[in-house]
Coordinates of C-alpha atoms in Angstrom, one line a residue:
M1 CA 151.9 -338.3 -147.2
S2 CA 152.9 -334.6 -146.8
S3 CA 149.4 -333.6 -147.2
N4 CA 148.2 -335.9 -144.4
I5 CA 150.8 -334.5 -142.1
N6 CA 149.8 -330.9 -142.8
L7 CA 146.3 -331.6 -141.6
I8 CA 147.2 -333.6 -138.7
D9 CA 149.8 -330.9 -137.6
S10 CA 146.8 -328.5 -137.8
F11 CA 145.1 -330.7 -135.4
Q12 CA 148.0 -330.8 -132.9
E13 CA 148.2 -327.1 -133.1
F14 CA 144.5 -326.6 -131.9
K15 CA 143.5 -329.8 -130.0
D16 CA 144.8 -328.2 -126.8
F17 CA 143.5 -324.7 -127.3
K18 CA 143.3 -322.9 -124.1
N19 CA 139.6 -322.2 -123.9
I20 CA 138.0 -325.0 -125.8
D21 CA 137.4 -328.5 -124.4
R22 CA 138.6 -331.5 -126.2
P23 CA 135.2 -333.0 -127.2
T24 CA 134.2 -329.6 -128.9
V25 CA 137.5 -329.7 -130.9
I26 CA 136.8 -333.2 -132.0
T27 CA 133.3 -332.3 -133.2
V28 CA 134.7 -329.4 -135.2
L29 CA 137.4 -331.6 -136.7
E30 CA 134.7 -334.4 -137.7
E31 CA 132.5 -331.7 -139.2
V32 CA 135.4 -330.4 -141.4
F33 CA 136.1 -333.9 -142.7
R34 CA 132.6 -334.7 -143.3
S35 CA 132.4 -331.4 -145.4
M36 CA 135.3 -332.8 -147.5
I37 CA 133.6 -336.1 -147.9
R38 CA 130.2 -334.5 -149.0
K39 CA 132.0 -332.4 -151.6
R40 CA 133.7 -335.6 -153.0
F41 CA 131.0 -338.3 -152.7
G42 CA 127.8 -336.3 -152.6
T43 CA 126.9 -337.5 -149.2
D44 CA 128.3 -338.6 -145.8
E45 CA 125.5 -340.7 -144.5
N46 CA 127.4 -343.8 -145.1
V47 CA 130.7 -342.7 -143.8
D48 CA 132.3 -343.0 -140.2
V49 CA 134.9 -340.4 -139.3
I50 CA 137.1 -341.5 -136.2
V51 CA 139.5 -339.0 -134.7
N52 CA 142.0 -340.0 -132.0
P53 CA 141.9 -337.0 -129.5
D54 CA 145.2 -338.0 -128.1
N55 CA 147.6 -338.2 -131.2
G56 CA 145.4 -336.7 -133.9
D57 CA 145.2 -339.9 -135.9
L58 CA 142.3 -340.0 -138.3
E59 CA 140.3 -342.8 -139.9
I60 CA 137.6 -342.4 -142.5
W61 CA 135.5 -345.6 -143.4
R62 CA 133.0 -345.7 -146.1
T63 CA 130.2 -348.4 -146.3
R64 CA 128.5 -349.3 -149.6
V65 CA 125.9 -352.1 -150.2
V66 CA 127.0 -354.9 -152.6
M67 CA 124.6 -355.2 -155.6
E68 CA 124.3 -357.5 -158.6
D69 CA 126.4 -356.6 -161.6
G70 CA 124.6 -354.0 -163.7
F71 CA 122.1 -353.1 -160.8
S72 CA 124.0 -350.3 -159.1
E73 CA 122.1 -347.0 -159.3
D74 CA 124.3 -344.8 -157.1
D75 CA 127.9 -345.5 -156.9
D76 CA 128.2 -343.4 -153.7
L77 CA 126.1 -345.8 -151.9
E78 CA 126.4 -349.1 -153.7
I79 CA 129.1 -351.2 -155.4
E80 CA 128.5 -353.9 -158.0
L81 CA 129.6 -357.6 -157.0
A82 CA 132.4 -357.8 -159.5
E83 CA 134.2 -354.7 -158.2
A84 CA 133.7 -355.7 -154.7
H85 CA 135.3 -359.1 -155.4
Q86 CA 138.4 -357.3 -156.5
H87 CA 138.8 -356.4 -152.7
D88 CA 137.2 -359.3 -151.0
P89 CA 136.0 -362.5 -152.9
D90 CA 133.9 -363.7 -150.1
L91 CA 131.5 -360.9 -150.3
E92 CA 128.0 -361.6 -151.6
V93 CA 125.0 -359.5 -152.9
G94 CA 123.4 -357.6 -150.0
D95 CA 126.6 -357.5 -147.9
D96 CA 128.2 -354.3 -146.7
F97 CA 131.4 -353.4 -148.5
I98 CA 133.6 -351.4 -146.1
E99 CA 136.7 -349.4 -147.3
Q100 CA 139.0 -347.0 -145.7
I101 CA 139.4 -343.6 -147.3
T102 CA 142.8 -341.9 -147.1
L103 CA 143.4 -338.2 -146.8
E104 CA 145.7 -338.3 -149.8
S105 CA 142.9 -339.4 -152.0
F106 CA 141.2 -335.9 -151.5
G107 CA 144.1 -334.1 -153.0
R108 CA 146.4 -331.4 -151.7
R109 CA 144.1 -328.5 -152.5
A110 CA 141.1 -329.9 -150.8
I111 CA 143.3 -330.7 -147.7
L112 CA 144.7 -327.1 -147.6
A113 CA 141.1 -325.9 -147.9
A114 CA 140.1 -328.0 -145.0
R115 CA 143.0 -326.9 -142.9
Q116 CA 142.0 -323.2 -143.4
T117 CA 138.4 -324.0 -142.5
L118 CA 139.5 -325.7 -139.5
V119 CA 141.7 -322.9 -138.3
S120 CA 138.9 -320.4 -138.8
K121 CA 136.2 -322.5 -137.0
I122 CA 138.6 -323.0 -134.0
L123 CA 139.4 -319.3 -133.8
E124 CA 135.7 -318.5 -133.9
L125 CA 135.0 -321.0 -131.2
E126 CA 137.8 -319.5 -129.2
K127 CA 136.3 -316.0 -129.4
D128 CA 132.9 -317.3 -128.4
E129 CA 134.3 -319.2 -125.4
V130 CA 136.2 -316.0 -124.2
F131 CA 133.1 -314.0 -124.5
K132 CA 130.9 -316.4 -122.6
K133 CA 133.6 -316.8 -119.8
Y134 CA 134.0 -313.1 -119.2
K135 CA 130.3 -312.3 -119.7
D136 CA 129.6 -314.7 -116.7
R137 CA 132.3 -312.9 -114.7
E138 CA 131.0 -309.2 -115.0
G139 CA 131.4 -307.6 -111.6
E140 CA 134.3 -310.2 -110.6
L141 CA 137.9 -309.4 -109.8
V142 CA 140.5 -310.2 -112.3
I143 CA 144.2 -310.0 -112.2
G144 CA 146.3 -309.4 -115.2
E145 CA 149.6 -308.1 -116.6
V146 CA 150.1 -304.7 -118.3
Y147 CA 151.2 -305.5 -122.0
Q148 CA 150.7 -302.2 -123.7
I149 CA 150.1 -298.6 -122.7
W150 CA 148.4 -296.2 -124.8
K151 CA 147.1 -292.6 -124.2
K152 CA 143.5 -293.5 -123.5
E153 CA 143.7 -297.1 -122.5
I154 CA 146.1 -299.9 -121.3
L155 CA 146.1 -303.4 -122.7
V156 CA 146.2 -306.0 -120.0
L157 CA 146.7 -309.7 -120.6
D158 CA 145.1 -312.4 -118.3
E159 CA 146.8 -315.7 -117.3
D160 CA 145.5 -317.2 -120.5
G161 CA 146.8 -314.4 -122.8
N162 CA 143.2 -313.0 -123.2
E163 CA 143.1 -309.3 -123.9
L164 CA 141.4 -306.9 -121.4
I165 CA 141.1 -303.3 -121.8
L166 CA 141.4 -300.6 -119.0
P167 CA 140.3 -297.3 -120.4
K168 CA 141.7 -294.1 -118.8
T169 CA 138.2 -293.3 -117.7
E170 CA 138.2 -296.5 -115.6
Q171 CA 141.6 -295.8 -113.9
I172 CA 142.0 -294.1 -110.6
P173 CA 143.5 -290.6 -111.3
A174 CA 146.6 -291.4 -109.4
D175 CA 147.1 -294.9 -111.1
Y176 CA 150.5 -295.3 -112.8
F177 CA 151.6 -298.5 -114.6
K178 CA 154.4 -299.7 -116.8
K179 CA 154.6 -302.8 -118.9
G180 CA 154.9 -306.0 -116.9
D181 CA 153.2 -304.6 -113.9
S182 CA 150.4 -306.7 -112.3
I183 CA 147.1 -305.1 -112.2
R184 CA 143.7 -305.7 -110.3
A185 CA 140.3 -304.6 -111.6
V186 CA 136.8 -305.9 -112.0
V187 CA 135.2 -306.9 -115.2
S188 CA 133.0 -303.9 -116.0
K189 CA 131.6 -304.6 -119.6
V190 CA 131.8 -307.3 -122.2
D191 CA 130.7 -306.9 -125.8
M192 CA 131.1 -308.6 -129.2
M193 CA 132.7 -306.0 -131.6
N194 CA 133.1 -307.3 -135.3
S195 CA 133.0 -310.9 -134.0
N196 CA 135.7 -310.2 -131.3
P197 CA 135.1 -310.0 -127.6
K198 CA 135.9 -306.7 -126.1
I199 CA 136.4 -306.9 -122.3
I200 CA 136.4 -303.6 -120.5
I201 CA 137.8 -303.6 -116.9
S202 CA 137.5 -301.0 -114.2
R203 CA 139.3 -299.8 -111.0
T204 CA 136.8 -297.0 -110.4
A205 CA 133.6 -299.1 -110.2
P206 CA 132.1 -299.5 -106.7
E207 CA 132.2 -303.4 -107.3
F208 CA 136.1 -303.0 -107.3
L209 CA 136.1 -301.7 -103.8
Q210 CA 133.5 -304.3 -102.8
R211 CA 135.6 -307.2 -104.1
L212 CA 138.7 -305.8 -102.2
F213 CA 136.7 -305.7 -99.1
E214 CA 135.7 -309.3 -99.7
L215 CA 139.3 -310.3 -100.0
E216 CA 140.5 -308.5 -96.9
V217 CA 137.4 -309.0 -94.6
P218 CA 136.5 -312.8 -94.1
E219 CA 133.3 -311.8 -92.4
I220 CA 132.1 -310.2 -95.7
F221 CA 133.2 -313.1 -97.7
D222 CA 131.4 -315.6 -95.3
G223 CA 128.2 -313.5 -95.5
L224 CA 128.2 -312.5 -91.7
I225 CA 128.6 -308.8 -92.8
M226 CA 126.8 -307.4 -95.7
I227 CA 127.9 -304.5 -97.7
R228 CA 124.7 -302.4 -98.2
K229 CA 126.0 -299.7 -100.5
I230 CA 129.2 -298.2 -101.8
V231 CA 129.7 -294.7 -103.4
R232 CA 133.1 -293.4 -104.6
E233 CA 134.9 -290.4 -106.0
P234 CA 137.7 -292.5 -107.2
G235 CA 141.2 -291.5 -105.8
E236 CA 139.6 -289.1 -103.5
R237 CA 137.0 -290.5 -101.1
A238 CA 134.6 -293.5 -100.7
K239 CA 131.9 -294.3 -98.3
V240 CA 130.7 -297.9 -97.5
A241 CA 127.7 -298.8 -95.5
V242 CA 127.8 -302.2 -93.8
E243 CA 125.5 -304.3 -91.8
S244 CA 126.1 -307.3 -89.6
Y245 CA 123.9 -310.4 -89.3
D246 CA 125.6 -311.3 -86.1
D247 CA 125.1 -309.2 -83.1
R248 CA 128.4 -310.1 -81.7
I249 CA 130.2 -308.7 -84.7
D250 CA 130.9 -304.9 -85.0
P251 CA 130.8 -304.5 -88.7
V252 CA 132.8 -301.3 -88.9
G253 CA 135.5 -302.6 -86.6
A254 CA 135.7 -305.8 -88.6
C255 CA 136.1 -303.9 -92.0
V256 CA 138.8 -301.7 -90.5
G257 CA 140.7 -304.3 -88.6
M258 CA 143.1 -304.0 -85.7
K259 CA 144.8 -300.6 -86.0
G260 CA 143.5 -300.5 -89.6
S261 CA 145.2 -303.6 -90.6
R262 CA 142.5 -304.7 -93.0
I263 CA 141.6 -301.4 -94.6
H264 CA 145.2 -300.2 -95.1
G265 CA 145.8 -302.6 -97.9
I266 CA 142.6 -301.5 -99.7
V267 CA 143.6 -297.8 -99.3
R268 CA 146.9 -298.5 -101.0
E269 CA 145.4 -300.3 -103.8
L270 CA 143.1 -297.3 -104.4
R271 CA 146.0 -294.8 -104.4
N272 CA 145.2 -293.6 -100.8
E273 CA 141.5 -292.9 -101.3
N274 CA 140.0 -292.1 -98.0
I275 CA 137.5 -294.8 -97.0
D276 CA 134.8 -294.0 -94.5
V277 CA 133.0 -297.3 -93.2
I278 CA 129.7 -296.6 -91.4
N279 CA 127.0 -298.7 -89.8
F280 CA 123.9 -298.9 -92.0
T281 CA 120.5 -298.2 -90.4
S282 CA 117.0 -297.6 -91.5
N283 CA 116.8 -294.5 -89.4
H284 CA 117.2 -291.9 -91.9
S285 CA 118.4 -289.1 -89.7
L286 CA 120.9 -291.3 -87.9
Y287 CA 122.1 -292.6 -91.3
I288 CA 122.6 -289.1 -92.8
T289 CA 124.4 -288.2 -89.6
R290 CA 126.8 -291.1 -90.0
A291 CA 127.1 -290.5 -93.7
L292 CA 128.5 -286.9 -93.1
S293 CA 131.3 -288.4 -91.0
P294 CA 133.8 -287.2 -89.8
A295 CA 131.7 -284.0 -89.3
R296 CA 129.7 -283.9 -86.0
I297 CA 126.1 -282.7 -86.6
S298 CA 124.2 -280.5 -84.2
S299 CA 120.8 -281.2 -85.5
I300 CA 118.9 -282.3 -88.7
K301 CA 115.5 -281.6 -90.4
I302 CA 114.3 -284.2 -92.9
D303 CA 111.7 -283.6 -95.6
E304 CA 110.7 -287.1 -96.6
D305 CA 108.4 -286.1 -99.4
H306 CA 111.0 -284.1 -101.2
K307 CA 114.0 -286.3 -100.0
T308 CA 116.0 -283.4 -98.7
A309 CA 117.7 -282.8 -95.3
A310 CA 118.7 -279.6 -93.6
V311 CA 121.8 -280.2 -91.5
Y312 CA 122.9 -277.8 -88.9
L313 CA 126.5 -277.8 -87.6
K314 CA 128.7 -275.6 -85.6
P315 CA 131.0 -273.4 -87.7
D316 CA 134.2 -275.4 -87.1
Q317 CA 132.4 -278.6 -88.5
V318 CA 131.1 -277.1 -91.7
S319 CA 134.2 -277.5 -93.6
L320 CA 134.6 -281.2 -92.4
A321 CA 131.0 -281.9 -93.7
I322 CA 131.6 -280.4 -97.1
G323 CA 134.9 -282.0 -97.5
R324 CA 137.6 -281.1 -99.9
G325 CA 136.1 -280.2 -103.3
G326 CA 132.7 -281.0 -101.8
H327 CA 133.3 -284.8 -102.1
N328 CA 132.2 -285.5 -98.5
I329 CA 128.6 -284.0 -98.7
K330 CA 128.2 -285.2 -102.3
L331 CA 129.0 -288.8 -101.3
A332 CA 126.8 -288.5 -98.2
G333 CA 123.9 -287.4 -100.4
K334 CA 124.5 -290.4 -102.8
L335 CA 124.9 -292.8 -99.9
S336 CA 121.7 -291.7 -98.1
G337 CA 119.7 -290.9 -101.2
Y338 CA 118.8 -287.4 -99.8
E339 CA 119.8 -283.9 -101.1
I340 CA 121.8 -282.5 -98.1
D341 CA 122.0 -278.8 -97.3
V342 CA 124.5 -277.6 -94.7
Y343 CA 123.7 -274.7 -92.4
R344 CA 125.8 -273.1 -89.7
E345 CA 124.2 -273.2 -86.2
N346 CA 123.6 -269.5 -85.3
D347 CA 121.2 -267.8 -82.9
E348 CA 120.4 -265.3 -85.7
I349 CA 120.1 -268.0 -88.5
E350 CA 116.6 -266.6 -89.4
E351 CA 118.3 -263.3 -90.4
D352 CA 120.5 -265.1 -92.9
V353 CA 119.6 -264.7 -96.7
D354 CA 119.6 -267.4 -99.2
I355 CA 122.2 -267.0 -101.8
E356 CA 119.5 -267.3 -104.6
E357 CA 118.2 -263.9 -103.4
F358 CA 121.2 -262.3 -105.0
A359 CA 120.7 -263.7 -108.5
D360 CA 120.1 -260.1 -109.9
E361 CA 123.6 -258.9 -108.7
I362 CA 125.6 -262.2 -109.0
D363 CA 125.8 -264.4 -112.0
S364 CA 123.8 -267.8 -111.9
W365 CA 126.9 -269.8 -112.6
I366 CA 128.8 -268.1 -109.6
I367 CA 125.8 -269.0 -107.4
D368 CA 126.0 -272.6 -108.5
E369 CA 129.6 -272.8 -107.8
L370 CA 129.1 -271.5 -104.3
K371 CA 126.3 -274.0 -103.7
R372 CA 128.4 -276.9 -105.0
V373 CA 130.6 -276.5 -102.1
G374 CA 127.9 -276.1 -99.6
L375 CA 127.6 -272.4 -99.4
D376 CA 123.9 -271.7 -99.7
T377 CA 123.5 -268.5 -97.6
A378 CA 125.0 -265.2 -97.5
K379 CA 126.4 -265.6 -94.0
S380 CA 127.9 -269.1 -95.0
V381 CA 130.0 -267.3 -97.5
L382 CA 130.9 -264.4 -95.2
S383 CA 131.9 -266.8 -92.5
L384 CA 135.0 -267.8 -94.7
T385 CA 138.1 -265.7 -95.5
Q386 CA 138.6 -264.7 -99.1
E387 CA 141.6 -266.9 -99.3
E388 CA 139.5 -269.8 -98.2
L389 CA 136.7 -269.0 -100.7
V390 CA 139.3 -268.9 -103.6
R391 CA 140.8 -272.2 -102.4
R392 CA 137.5 -274.1 -102.2
T393 CA 135.9 -272.7 -105.3
D394 CA 137.0 -272.4 -109.0
L395 CA 136.4 -268.5 -108.7
E396 CA 139.0 -266.0 -109.3
E397 CA 140.2 -263.7 -106.4
D398 CA 138.6 -260.5 -108.0
T399 CA 135.3 -262.4 -108.3
V400 CA 135.3 -263.5 -104.8
Q401 CA 136.1 -259.9 -103.6
E402 CA 133.0 -258.6 -105.4
I403 CA 130.8 -261.4 -104.1
V404 CA 131.9 -260.6 -100.5
R405 CA 131.2 -256.8 -101.1
I406 CA 127.7 -257.5 -102.4
L407 CA 126.9 -259.9 -99.5
Q408 CA 128.3 -257.6 -96.8
A409 CA 126.2 -254.7 -98.2
E410 CA 123.1 -256.7 -97.4
F411 CA 123.9 -256.7 -93.6
E412 CA 125.1 -253.1 -93.4

């Protein structure tokens, strides 16, 4: 009787498995038992397997045709009359002889093998179900609990105990978590690695910011406001282009909320990432102007063929347009799809010299560094103090002094 209990205990262990529905479990159980029957009797065509999904009770019924004595050709499908009469004297030739097969009759070794097969199949199904579940949820918001922290990634468990991986590269630079913390992220990528689902989540993806807006702004969730595009430098700055399908709704105001009430929660979640919400427009010039917010642009010249834009600003607006570390101008370019060059508004602008003209005196990597922070001309570099140039670029003070000397000589 102990062998029977072992297998039923196995059923009780898995019948309510978190990601597998009960009919699927019953099907797996039946297949395991039928495999045992085929090994013992050679066929399962004449066998009915009945599993009670509530308590795990199992019944196996085998049907054989009653034959005249000496005429049975297959004992697995037929039974001779004399043997049948030992169980039921009323049976006649041609009748069905139905008998119940007990688990004990298979032997302990077969039952242990069946239990192992059952465990293996259920675990395999569980992995498949987890993979399908999260594959369908790519881009969706998930909430989990930090379970273990490693140098390059964090292990997060969802409400069902499924393992989610948050790599260091998908964390906001200022993120800090400890075991037991609740964490929000989006499902970034789902793969099968050695038959195990690997679920990567992200807090740096634009979709994460979009899902947060959908939570905080009912008009976005209801479809009255559409997010047209999001670009991010995680932890530093983000720009979100929104459009309203209802003329009565100000999309920017709705996203920011009264006194910033809606956007403050998002900013806190993103570790104080600056978020610029702008009105989307198909007018490219206006769109670029808005994308460079908070800088105020004096004029703009667009080259549609080469997807470039020359933006002219007053000197006090240049640093705002470029932004700390060049993030503002970089994100504006990504948002608009144009390569943006910033110029200072100057009556003598035509007398300025492109920084590339000094390639014979200044190393190319230094020129690239200056251009990275929006300093494309000699005068744009000279308009800043040496301290400001050191702060904005990754250049040494001695290098900056030499650059300034070379550029000043051009205008002497």
